[in-house]
C-alpha positions as a printed Julia matrix, in Angstrom:
331×3 Matrix{Float64}:
   0.0    0.0     0.0
   2.85   2.39    0.87
   4.46   1.7    -2.5
   1.22   2.39   -4.3
   0.79   5.7    -2.5
   4.35   6.65   -3.34
   3.82   5.84   -7.0
   0.62   7.88   -6.99
   2.43  10.89   -5.54
   5.2   10.56   -8.12
   2.7   10.33  -10.96
   0.86  13.39   -9.65
   4.16  15.29   -9.37
   5.17  14.36  -12.94
   1.77  15.41  -14.23
   2.05  18.77  -12.47
   5.53  19.3   -13.88
   4.24  18.65  -17.38
   1.37  21.09  -16.85
   3.8   23.73  -15.61
   5.36  23.81  -19.08
   2.1   25.27  -20.42
   2.29  29.1   -20.18
   0.39  30.33  -17.11
  -0.32  26.87  -15.71
   2.49  27.03  -13.16
   0.95  30.16  -11.69
  -2.48  28.52  -11.5
  -1.1   25.35   -9.87
   0.91  27.27   -7.27
  -2.07  29.42   -6.31
  -4.91  26.96   -6.83
  -6.09  27.11   -3.21
  -6.45  30.89   -2.9
  -7.86  31.16   -6.43
 -10.61  28.72   -5.49
 -11.26  30.75   -2.35
 -11.47  33.95   -4.42
 -13.93  32.36   -6.87
 -16.14  31.15   -4.0
 -16.06  34.63   -2.45
 -17.06  36.24   -5.76
 -19.96  33.78   -6.18
 -21.25  34.46   -2.66
 -21.0   38.26   -3.0
 -22.61  38.16   -6.45
 -25.51  36.15   -5.01
 -25.99  38.45   -2.0
 -25.54  41.69   -4.0
 -26.81  40.78   -7.5
 -26.34  43.28  -10.3
 -23.83  45.38   -8.36
 -20.61  43.51   -7.72
 -19.88  42.25  -11.24
 -20.52  45.59  -12.93
 -17.54  46.84  -14.94
 -17.27  50.11  -13.01
 -17.25  48.27   -9.68
 -14.54  45.83  -10.81
 -12.41  48.74  -12.0
 -12.97  50.42   -8.64
 -11.74  47.3    -6.83
  -8.55  47.19   -8.91
  -7.92  50.89   -8.32
  -8.49  50.49   -4.58
  -6.2   47.49   -4.18
  -3.31  48.96   -6.17
  -1.61  50.84   -3.27
  -2.07  47.91   -0.87
  -0.76  45.43   -3.45
   2.34  47.56   -4.09
   3.02  47.75   -0.35
   2.46  43.99   -0.04
   4.99  43.29   -2.81
   7.63  44.9    -0.61
   6.27  43.35    2.58
   6.72  39.92    1.0
  10.49  40.43    0.91
  10.59  41.27    4.62
   8.43  38.32    5.64
  10.38  35.9     3.45
  13.49  36.88    5.45
  11.46  35.98    8.59
  11.04  39.67    9.41
   8.19  42.16    9.25
   7.67  45.89    8.71
   4.96  47.64   10.73
   5.93  51.12    9.55
   4.56  50.95    5.99
   1.27  52.71    6.77
   3.09  55.64    8.36
   5.56  55.78    5.46
   2.57  56.08    3.11
   1.36  59.09    5.12
   4.8   60.71    5.34
   5.68  60.39    1.65
   2.25  61.56    0.48
   2.12  64.5     2.9
   5.61  65.7     2.04
   4.96  65.39   -1.69
   1.69  67.32   -1.4
   3.34  70.04    0.69
   6.16  70.53   -1.79
   3.7   70.73   -4.68
   1.65  73.28   -2.75
   4.81  75.36   -2.29
   5.31  75.48   -6.06
   7.82  72.7    -6.62
   7.52  70.77   -9.93
   5.55  67.55   -9.65
   8.43  65.25  -10.61
  10.79  66.77   -8.06
   8.14  66.69   -5.33
   7.38  63.04   -6.07
  11.07  62.13   -5.9
  11.43  63.97   -2.58
   8.41  62.18   -1.14
   9.69  58.79   -2.25
  13.18  59.59   -0.95
  11.84  60.6     2.48
   9.84  57.4     2.84
  12.7   55.26    1.6
  15.02  56.91    4.13
  12.77  55.58    6.89
  13.29  52.08    5.56
  17.02  52.64    5.29
  17.17  53.62    8.95
  15.02  50.67   10.08
  16.97  48.22    7.93
  20.3   49.49    9.22
  19.24  49.04   12.85
  17.71  45.61   12.2
  20.71  44.31   10.27
  23.35  45.7    12.63
  21.77  44.96   15.99
  19.87  42.18   17.73
  16.7   44.27   18.06
  13.77  42.36   16.49
  12.25  43.83   13.3
   8.89  44.03   15.07
  10.26  46.49   17.64
  12.33  48.58   15.22
   9.55  49.03   12.69
   7.01  49.66   15.44
   9.19  52.55   16.6
   9.52  53.81   13.02
   5.75  53.54   12.58
   5.32  56.01   15.44
   8.12  58.34   14.33
   7.12  58.51   10.65
   3.51  59.24   11.6
   4.75  61.94   13.96
   6.88  63.52   11.22
   3.88  63.63    8.89
   1.77  65.34   11.58
   4.51  67.89   12.28
   5.05  68.7     8.62
   1.34  69.07    7.86
   0.48  70.6    11.25
  -2.14  67.9    11.59
  -4.18  69.08    8.59
  -4.66  67.71    5.06
  -2.37  69.37    2.52
  -4.32  70.15   -0.65
  -2.85  69.67   -4.13
  -3.93  71.02   -7.54
  -6.52  68.95   -9.38
  -3.98  68.22  -12.12
  -1.91  66.17   -9.66
  -4.9   63.84   -9.28
  -4.29  62.36  -12.73
  -1.73  59.94  -11.28
  -4.24  58.4    -8.89
  -7.46  58.9   -10.84
  -6.49  58.96  -14.51
  -6.61  56.29  -17.2
  -4.36  55.04  -19.98
  -6.18  53.07  -22.69
  -9.12  52.63  -20.33
  -6.96  51.17  -17.55
  -6.54  53.11  -14.29
  -3.0   54.46  -13.94
  -2.58  53.0   -10.39
  -3.39  49.55  -11.81
  -0.74  49.99  -14.52
   1.81  51.0   -11.89
   0.77  48.0    -9.78
   1.45  45.56  -12.62
   4.78  47.22  -13.42
   5.82  46.82   -9.79
   4.52  43.24   -9.84
   6.76  42.39  -12.8
   9.83  44.1   -11.33
   9.49  42.64   -7.86
   8.61  39.17   -9.12
  11.65  39.03  -11.41
  13.86  40.42   -8.63
  12.74  37.75   -6.19
  12.69  34.77   -8.55
  15.47  35.45  -11.04
  18.17  37.52   -9.32
  21.05  36.65   -7.02
  19.57  39.06   -4.5
  16.25  37.16   -4.54
  18.0   33.84   -3.94
  19.82  35.39   -0.99
  16.49  36.61    0.44
  15.11  33.06    0.34
  18.33  31.67    1.83
  18.23  34.09    4.77
  14.61  33.26    5.47
  15.3   29.54    5.32
  18.31  29.61    7.64
  20.08  32.87    8.37
  23.17  31.28    9.93
  23.58  28.83    7.06
  23.21  31.69    4.57
  25.91  33.63    6.41
  28.33  30.7     6.37
  27.67  30.15    2.65
  29.12  33.59    1.91
  25.96  35.72    1.75
  26.34  39.19    3.25
  23.22  38.84    5.38
  23.52  42.31    6.92
  23.49  44.13    3.61
  20.76  41.93    2.13
  18.44  42.59    5.08
  19.26  46.3     4.96
  18.32  46.42    1.26
  15.13  44.45    1.93
  13.8   47.1     4.32
  14.81  49.88    1.94
  12.81  48.06   -0.73
   9.78  47.73    1.54
   9.82  51.46    2.3
  10.3   52.29   -1.39
   7.13  50.36   -2.27
   5.24  52.05    0.58
   6.45  55.47   -0.62
   5.22  54.82   -4.16
   1.87  53.76   -2.7
   1.87  56.97   -0.64
   2.29  59.15   -3.74
  -0.54  57.29   -5.5
  -2.79  57.69   -2.45
  -2.08  61.42   -2.16
  -2.85  61.87   -5.84
  -6.07  59.91   -5.55
  -7.23  61.98   -2.57
  -6.0   65.29   -4.08
  -4.2   65.85   -0.79
  -1.55  64.57    1.55
  -3.14  63.44    4.8
  -1.22  62.53    7.96
  -4.03  60.22    9.05
  -4.1   58.16    5.86
  -3.31  54.42    5.81
  -3.74  53.87    9.54
  -3.75  50.09    9.74
  -2.25  49.87    6.25
   0.4   47.5     7.57
  -2.35  45.03    8.51
  -3.78  45.12    4.98
  -0.33  44.48    3.52
   0.43  41.63    5.92
  -3.0   40.12    5.23
  -2.43  40.17    1.47
   1.08  38.76    1.87
   0.1   35.88    4.12
  -3.02  35.07    2.09
  -0.79  35.05   -0.98
   1.19  32.12    0.4
   4.2   33.87    1.95
   5.17  31.93    5.06
   5.41  33.9     8.3
   8.29  31.65    9.34
  10.29  32.81    6.31
  11.95  31.24    3.31
   8.84  30.68    1.21
   6.46  32.65   -1.0
   6.02  34.28   -4.4
   4.97  37.75   -5.49
   2.31  36.42   -7.86
   0.4   34.92   -4.96
   0.6   38.22   -3.07
  -1.36  39.92   -5.85
  -4.17  37.39   -5.43
  -4.06  37.98   -1.68
  -4.5   41.72   -2.26
  -7.4   41.05   -4.62
  -9.06  38.88   -1.96
  -8.73  41.64    0.65
 -10.1   44.24   -1.78
 -12.92  41.99   -2.94
 -13.94  41.22    0.63
 -13.96  44.9     1.59
 -15.89  45.92   -1.51
 -18.38  43.08   -1.09
 -19.06  43.93    2.54
 -19.58  47.57    1.58
 -22.12  46.52   -1.04
 -23.83  44.37    1.59
 -23.8   47.4     3.92
 -21.73  45.62    6.58
 -20.53  48.2     9.19
 -16.82  49.06    9.05
 -16.2   47.69   12.55
 -17.39  44.24   11.51
 -15.1   44.43    8.49
 -12.13  44.78   10.84
 -13.23  41.63   12.67
 -13.51  39.76    9.36
 -10.05  40.9     8.28
  -8.51  39.8    11.58
 -10.18  36.4    11.25
  -8.77  36.04    7.73
  -5.24  36.78    8.96
  -5.6   34.2    11.72
  -6.97  31.6     9.3
  -4.19  32.23    6.78
  -1.47  31.85    9.42
  -3.14  28.69   10.76
  -3.19  27.18    7.26
   0.46  28.13    6.81
   1.44  26.45   10.1
  -0.51  23.32    9.2
   1.16  23.16    5.81
   4.59  23.6     7.37
   3.94  20.79    9.86
   2.97  18.44    7.06
């Protein structure tokens, strides 16, 4: 019986490997579980809110809404794969967007203001990454401290008030190219870049190695300190880009924006198959995780579920995703 089971597993593995050679099939096989969950969710929401959810405008709205969270989650995936975490991303979104809006309001050209906003947010990640990689302080504590400081900087700079921008700046967050929202285009560009970086580069292989066994990675010649430092810079860079998009979409930089944004990013990352224990996960799955979070939020809004209950549902999803991950690891 054991031999038969072994042969069955081998045959199933060979069949999967053959299917992976078909373009796109590898992605579907790797993410079959969460894709099935997404389809079931869509069916339920469509049944409860008929004629609303599947409308073209609503689907476009979902994609536009998830774009900033997905971009943040792409960066978060790198941190979690190294067995770390970054709780400061929501505050970095606020800081980069507020600074960018303030500089635009003062008359600075859009491109320069955007670069300054991205640079300020990325600097937060550089500081956090330096401390994490050079000391024994856990990433949770370092990024928690940065979450508080970055939010404080955004409040100080804006004096606690939204910073308005010209309507023309809103094109980045609200405009279209060939009928596709610009934030969605940026999201897919970041998806391609981050996916190739993680799966095809020497840096990506080092990220996986550190998450699998940091000491072994160090003894194999990987400069673990610099890799981890770069990872947190990358996370903050993604959060800063999301911050610029958010400020453009709101026509203002707001110090209160993206409170709890780190939870959305972690939810999307874990749902997308990135293991909280490190060393495992792919960016493609993270996108599906972000779509699930956005679909759930949109569906509950259509069903007129109060926002407080939505927070409970999101927390339950995080718990369920981590539980599934632990079960899979044990097997």
